[in-house]
Amino acid sequence: MKKFNIRKVLDGLTAVSSSSASPQPGNRENDLIQETLQSEHFQLCKTVRHGFPYQPSSMAFDPVQKILAIGTQNGALRLFGRPGVECYCQHDSGAAVIQLQFLINEGALVSALADDSVHLWNLRQKRPAILHSLKFNRERITFCHLPFQSKWLYVGTERGNIHIVNVESFTLSGYVIMWNKAIELSSKAHPGPVVHISDNPMDEGKLIIGFESGIVVLWDLKSKKADYRYTYDEAIHSVAWHHEGKQFICSHSDGTLTIWNVKSPAKPAQTITPHGKQPKDGKKPEPCKPILKVEYKTTRAGDPFMILSGGLSYDTVGRRPCLTVMHGKSTAVLEMDYPIVDFLTLCETPYPNDFQEPYAVVVLLEKDLVVIDLAQNGYPIFENPYPLTIHESPVTCCEYFADCPVDLIPALYSVGSRQKRQGYSKKEWPISGGNWGLGTQSYPEIIITGHADGSVKFWDASAIMLQVLYKLKTAKVFEKARNKEDKPNTDIVDEDPFAIQILSWCPESRMLCVAGVSAHVIVYRFSKQEVMTEVVQLLEVRLQYELNDMESPDAGGEQPPALPTPGATSSPQASAPQSHPSTSSSSSDGIRDNVPCLKVRSTPLKQSPGYQVELVVQLVWVSGEPPQQITSLAVNSSYGLVVFGNSNGLAIVDYLQKTVLLNLGTIELYGSNDPYQRQPRSPRKTRQPSGAGLCDISEGSTTSEDRCKSPTSDAASPCSSDGDHKQPNFIEKVKNKSRKFSKTVVSDIAKMSRKLSLPTELKPDLDNRDNSFSRSRSSSVTSIDKESREAITAFHFCETFTRKTDSATTPSLWVGTSLGTVLVIALNLPPAGEQRLLQPVIVSPSGTLIRLKGSILRMAFLDATGSFLPPAYEPWYEPNAPDDRDEKDKVRKRRPVSVSPSSSQEMNENQYAVICSEKQAKVIALPSQTCIFKHNITETSFVLRADVVQMSNGICVACFCANGHIMTLSLPGLRPLLDVNYLPLTDMRIARTFCFTNNGQAMYLTSPTEIQRITYSQETCENLQEMLGELFTPVETPEAPNRGFFKGLFGGGAQSLDREELFGESVAGKASRSLAQHIPGPGGIEGMKGAASGVVGDLARARIALDERGQKLSELEERTAAMMASADSFSKHAHDMMLKCKDKKWYQF
């Protein structure tokens, strides 16, 4: 486990520190609030990693422990047991894992890496560690083989030699099989690298060696010579034995399989081309693609199984990768969704010399793990219980909620369980090893992921597990383009028009709101009943940026008449279905106006239990300019409002009455308080090119200059592209620019915090979506003066003091912008019940204005005692209740609850607003609006994510910086409590997906397919060991197969071999020292101490004591040997000197 160097911050220090404003006179309330959180309550560590191992490269299975191991191209190791038992480890070098071999039922694993190192992992501890490593210096490793119940590992190399490693001591044996001795004169050329090694199942003394060129050698270990050599003129990819040891099978590069009798090396007993077309005239079938791997498994009762990957004929263009299962006369070709990396056949016995009885095949694909049931007709697949589908469609945003209402997970599970696919195998999942940890955390946790295809997934993340609960497809509310020509050219993005950008969720009321990349917002309600929606309710909003009143249409909508809103209209279209064909007024010159980017479906929509559409809000094109993407979003169930903003302004929508309440440009929000000199501009001077987006989802948005604010502040991404540019030419430019950019992004994030161009040519491919570093909030913005285009970046609904003069708290909306301004909008709500649906909600800017440095990220409120004040919410009720009038009325009249203690507060008591920007945090006393605490979070970098979180014994602000630091600040005093340099470099994906939640939990996407969870709570770090599952469980090794009476009498059973005698130092001598160096692992004695608890505790402890003693003795022995060697050399030198000087006279010296 990686230890972080945590810079604990002295609590008393900040009182005198300049960065934290000292309490100002007259604010006696500061002295009353006693802060409970101290720096010792915080510690940072990784907890678990979920998801599919990114870029897998190898796999192994322990048939007794029933544990699966997967290695990846960046040196990661993932171990899977029963559902809920999984573990992640990392090789420090980061080199690709080329092969894995379990020490079956020993609780250990050998990994071979592309940097020619071999490692021994101890799996008997909850966090596996490396016990030994061996690094080869002169040879490249190509293949390893560890026979069952043997401690000698065969290592084949690129030069064609085989070395033997003692797995206990990790030292090389002096016994080497040299390539030239193995092939002797059978071939004039070098046979190529070793591609296969295995011992004869019936005779451990005979080793089969496959060389790439097509030569196979049966080597007698005792006599140190080759018994037989088998040559074939096609390259070999893999070799497999029949369990009786009389036959073996090879797979070749021309798509053939050759079956050989051990004692007839002249020619193969049989040649098969599984997918080759057989010509009638008896000629050789035409060549096929290489068969990359073959396995040959026998059954007692019937025909053997031959399972292979590859080998399809070359004319199957566009055919998906296949696994072929040949059983008797039947051949089944199983198509896979992705290329096959490796496969393994799971068998009933670990003994290679017994009938194998295969029951399943584990197929590792580039982006999936599939397990096939061999025992059922049609070979159905098992339902995969691991959370490996995070990347089913690329993740574009996520949110994390700890300590949710307890009824939420069961509710989501019950609607999600109806979405299950049918046709899976009926059997239990075969990878069933290990034991669960003790879940000491009892609070429910939910992770929500938004995806590029518009889907939203809810995951149960309680107690370090992860399980999908429910999947919502938001694209269902839109018309699907039937063909390319049919597609309207109003799209902002070429691909993934439904991609989710922002999620806003209220766990108590279960209201969900999503904002998508095509400038659309959808409001969902949760219902347990199916409902048929005749017409999807739709509002179209014209959010326009316009300073001078050039082409301003009439202001409409239900706005307070006092507000002049140039260029802001709303067209509520919620009544009749015929209003769906939108009021597009393409004027005579073909300029697109008032059209949304997506078409909402006009046919009735069947909505299953779960999340059901309440309202769709779409931003429309304005005079030939596409709508700007949405940068912030919030929903409040108590007020019945949803609010969203972009770089033009914001709109407040009443989703109960389906009306737009306010539609304001950012500048109009300020009224006469505007602190900036802004240049008026014509709205059609600069056109935004198609594109702009989730930074790594859309293709084709660019910025032409390198002057820009930090990725999070959406100030201005200059963009010079006139409408008459040719599209292909434009995309080419973008591609070139982004290639240059991806190189610079790695160099130095700190330098970039203020100067950063944001090209976003990234296709929705998992592998290259991470070079750009803009936050999904910062969509590209038309080039205007820096101050004039100000984006809305944060919202917070609350019941608080809106103005300095207020004596009572009232509902309000706090709005944060990319220029560091916080503005307050007062909300005047009609009484609950019937009145709420009839009378309008009055919204009016209050004139309150607060300034910070940098773009606003987060706002929250505390009561007079310093406790967290959550926004008001309405408890969930069933929206589709039966038509019982009294029931419905009762349900509707329920007063929305404000869970805040503020409702019971006396009027003279104050509140505190906590505001965090990308540079600083401030705590402001209300209603006086005086800043009582201020802390500059970072000078050289900027904050990417900030959250106000509840810990078990207090409340704090948690921040994640672009330079990789994670920090926490106390509240309300903003004392630094934790500052850890966690990630050396933050890429786009991490910046976009990082989120903190309550109880010291946080998460981010560490790769396109994996979620990494971390904790910053000392308590969780201490309990983590208990919570983690155990991979190793004591299991009896099955009995060896019975040799039978006659076999025992006449020989012919399995021949055993004393390998110790052959490979030990006494006989084989020592290996060359320069060949490989031994590196003791960090998990040596310490790792074993961790394992020495449980069933075999005392024995293990005794053994460790012996081992420690042995280790010390061997060190002593080595030292003695070294001393003796140096004494030898000293005496030799002295002797030489004496001989040299013997005959010299004194004057010759």
mmCIF file of N, CA, C and O in Angstrom, residues 934-961:
data_model
loop_
_atom_site.group_PDB
_atom_site.id
_atom_site.type_symbol
_atom_site.label_atom_id
_atom_site.label_comp_id
_atom_site.label_asym_id
_atom_site.label_seq_id
_atom_site.Cartn_x
_atom_site.Cartn_y
_atom_site.Cartn_z
ATOM 1 N N LYS A 934 -11.251 34.188 5.351
ATOM 2 C CA LYS A 934 -10.861 34.081 3.948
ATOM 3 C C LYS A 934 -9.598 33.232 3.888
ATOM 4 O O LYS A 934 -8.742 33.346 4.761
ATOM 5 N N HIS A 935 -9.496 32.364 2.893
ATOM 6 C CA HIS A 935 -8.283 31.550 2.764
ATOM 7 C C HIS A 935 -7.939 31.411 1.289
ATOM 8 O O HIS A 935 -8.778 31.006 0.484
ATOM 9 N N ASN A 936 -6.717 31.784 0.927
ATOM 10 C CA ASN A 936 -6.268 31.589 -0.458
ATOM 11 C C ASN A 936 -5.795 30.154 -0.599
ATOM 12 O O ASN A 936 -4.786 29.770 -0.012
ATOM 13 N N ILE A 937 -6.546 29.350 -1.360
ATOM 14 C CA ILE A 937 -6.271 27.906 -1.418
ATOM 15 C C ILE A 937 -4.992 27.635 -2.192
ATOM 16 O O ILE A 937 -4.163 26.829 -1.799
ATOM 17 N N THR A 938 -4.824 28.299 -3.345
ATOM 18 C CA THR A 938 -3.641 28.026 -4.156
ATOM 19 C C THR A 938 -3.256 29.277 -4.928
ATOM 20 O O THR A 938 -4.120 30.017 -5.390
ATOM 21 N N GLU A 939 -1.959 29.495 -5.041
ATOM 22 C CA GLU A 939 -1.466 30.648 -5.803
ATOM 23 C C GLU A 939 -1.117 30.241 -7.229
ATOM 24 O O GLU A 939 -1.448 30.903 -8.186
ATOM 25 N N THR A 940 -0.423 29.090 -7.352
ATOM 26 C CA THR A 940 0.155 28.718 -8.645
ATOM 27 C C THR A 940 -0.756 27.831 -9.473
ATOM 28 O O THR A 940 -0.568 27.698 -10.663
ATOM 29 N N SER A 941 -1.736 27.189 -8.845
ATOM 30 C CA SER A 941 -2.597 26.265 -9.579
ATOM 31 C C SER A 941 -4.037 26.772 -9.484
ATOM 32 O O SER A 941 -4.264 27.955 -9.257
ATOM 33 N N PHE A 942 -4.999 25.875 -9.648
ATOM 34 C CA PHE A 942 -6.393 26.258 -9.467
ATOM 35 C C PHE A 942 -7.166 25.029 -9.020
ATOM 36 O O PHE A 942 -6.770 23.906 -9.294
ATOM 37 N N VAL A 943 -8.268 25.259 -8.317
ATOM 38 C CA VAL A 943 -9.072 24.155 -7.789
ATOM 39 C C VAL A 943 -9.982 23.637 -8.905
ATOM 40 O O VAL A 943 -10.608 24.419 -9.613
ATOM 41 N N LEU A 944 -10.017 22.308 -9.063
ATOM 42 C CA LEU A 944 -10.880 21.693 -10.078
ATOM 43 C C LEU A 944 -12.229 21.311 -9.485
ATOM 44 O O LEU A 944 -13.244 21.381 -10.142
ATOM 45 N N ARG A 945 -12.198 20.864 -8.237
ATOM 46 C CA ARG A 945 -13.438 20.411 -7.610
ATOM 47 C C ARG A 945 -13.387 20.801 -6.141
ATOM 48 O O ARG A 945 -12.373 20.603 -5.481
ATOM 49 N N ALA A 946 -14.487 21.329 -5.638
ATOM 50 C CA ALA A 946 -14.560 21.636 -4.208
ATOM 51 C C ALA A 946 -15.937 21.207 -3.725
ATOM 52 O O ALA A 946 -16.921 21.386 -4.438
ATOM 53 N N ASP A 947 -15.993 20.601 -2.558
ATOM 54 C CA ASP A 947 -17.274 20.179 -1.995
ATOM 55 C C ASP A 947 -17.278 20.477 -0.504
ATOM 56 O O ASP A 947 -16.240 20.356 0.154
ATOM 57 N N VAL A 948 -18.440 20.865 0.012
ATOM 58 C CA VAL A 948 -18.589 21.032 1.458
ATOM 59 C C VAL A 948 -19.155 19.713 1.968
ATOM 60 O O VAL A 948 -20.236 19.299 1.554
ATOM 61 N N VAL A 949 -18.382 19.019 2.814
ATOM 62 C CA VAL A 949 -18.758 17.652 3.188
ATOM 63 C C VAL A 949 -18.891 17.486 4.696
ATOM 64 O O VAL A 949 -18.234 18.163 5.485
ATOM 65 N N GLN A 950 -19.753 16.550 5.049
ATOM 66 C CA GLN A 950 -20.026 16.231 6.451
ATOM 67 C C GLN A 950 -19.119 15.058 6.833
ATOM 68 O O GLN A 950 -19.172 14.006 6.201
ATOM 69 N N MET A 951 -18.287 15.240 7.855
ATOM 70 C CA MET A 951 -17.483 14.130 8.376
ATOM 71 C C MET A 951 -18.214 13.604 9.614
ATOM 72 O O MET A 951 -19.168 14.206 10.088
ATOM 73 N N SER A 952 -17.716 12.503 10.177
ATOM 74 C CA SER A 952 -18.437 11.921 11.317
ATOM 75 C C SER A 952 -18.450 12.878 12.508
ATOM 76 O O SER A 952 -19.356 12.838 13.319
ATOM 77 N N ASN A 953 -17.443 13.767 12.583
ATOM 78 C CA ASN A 953 -17.436 14.665 13.746
ATOM 79 C C ASN A 953 -17.251 16.128 13.353
ATOM 80 O O ASN A 953 -16.550 16.865 14.013
ATOM 81 N N GLY A 954 -17.835 16.508 12.247
ATOM 82 C CA GLY A 954 -17.733 17.919 11.869
ATOM 83 C C GLY A 954 -17.968 18.107 10.382
ATOM 84 O O GLY A 954 -18.388 17.198 9.679
ATOM 85 N N ILE A 955 -17.670 19.327 9.924
ATOM 86 C CA ILE A 955 -17.930 19.669 8.523
ATOM 87 C C ILE A 955 -16.709 20.388 7.980
ATOM 88 O O ILE A 955 -16.035 21.109 8.715
ATOM 89 N N CYS A 956 -16.391 20.165 6.709
ATOM 90 C CA CYS A 956 -15.194 20.814 6.155
ATOM 91 C C CYS A 956 -15.366 21.050 4.652
ATOM 92 O O CYS A 956 -16.304 20.551 4.034
ATOM 93 N N VAL A 957 -14.438 21.817 4.089
ATOM 94 C CA VAL A 957 -14.391 22.009 2.636
ATOM 95 C C VAL A 957 -13.287 21.089 2.121
ATOM 96 O O VAL A 957 -12.167 21.116 2.636
ATOM 97 N N ALA A 958 -13.599 20.272 1.108
ATOM 98 C CA ALA A 958 -12.576 19.412 0.505
ATOM 99 C C ALA A 958 -12.305 19.931 -0.904
ATOM 100 O O ALA A 958 -13.247 20.220 -1.641
ATOM 101 N N CYS A 959 -11.019 20.074 -1.255
ATOM 102 C CA CYS A 959 -10.647 20.626 -2.569
ATOM 103 C C CYS A 959 -9.681 19.703 -3.284
ATOM 104 O O CYS A 959 -8.803 19.101 -2.655
ATOM 105 N N PHE A 960 -9.822 19.663 -4.594
ATOM 106 C CA PHE A 960 -8.875 18.916 -5.435
ATOM 107 C C PHE A 960 -8.316 19.901 -6.452
ATOM 108 O O PHE A 960 -9.060 20.526 -7.204
ATOM 109 N N CYS A 961 -6.980 20.047 -6.442
ATOM 110 C CA CYS A 961 -6.317 21.045 -7.276
ATOM 111 C C CYS A 961 -5.787 20.444 -8.573
ATOM 112 O O CYS A 961 -5.469 19.266 -8.628
#
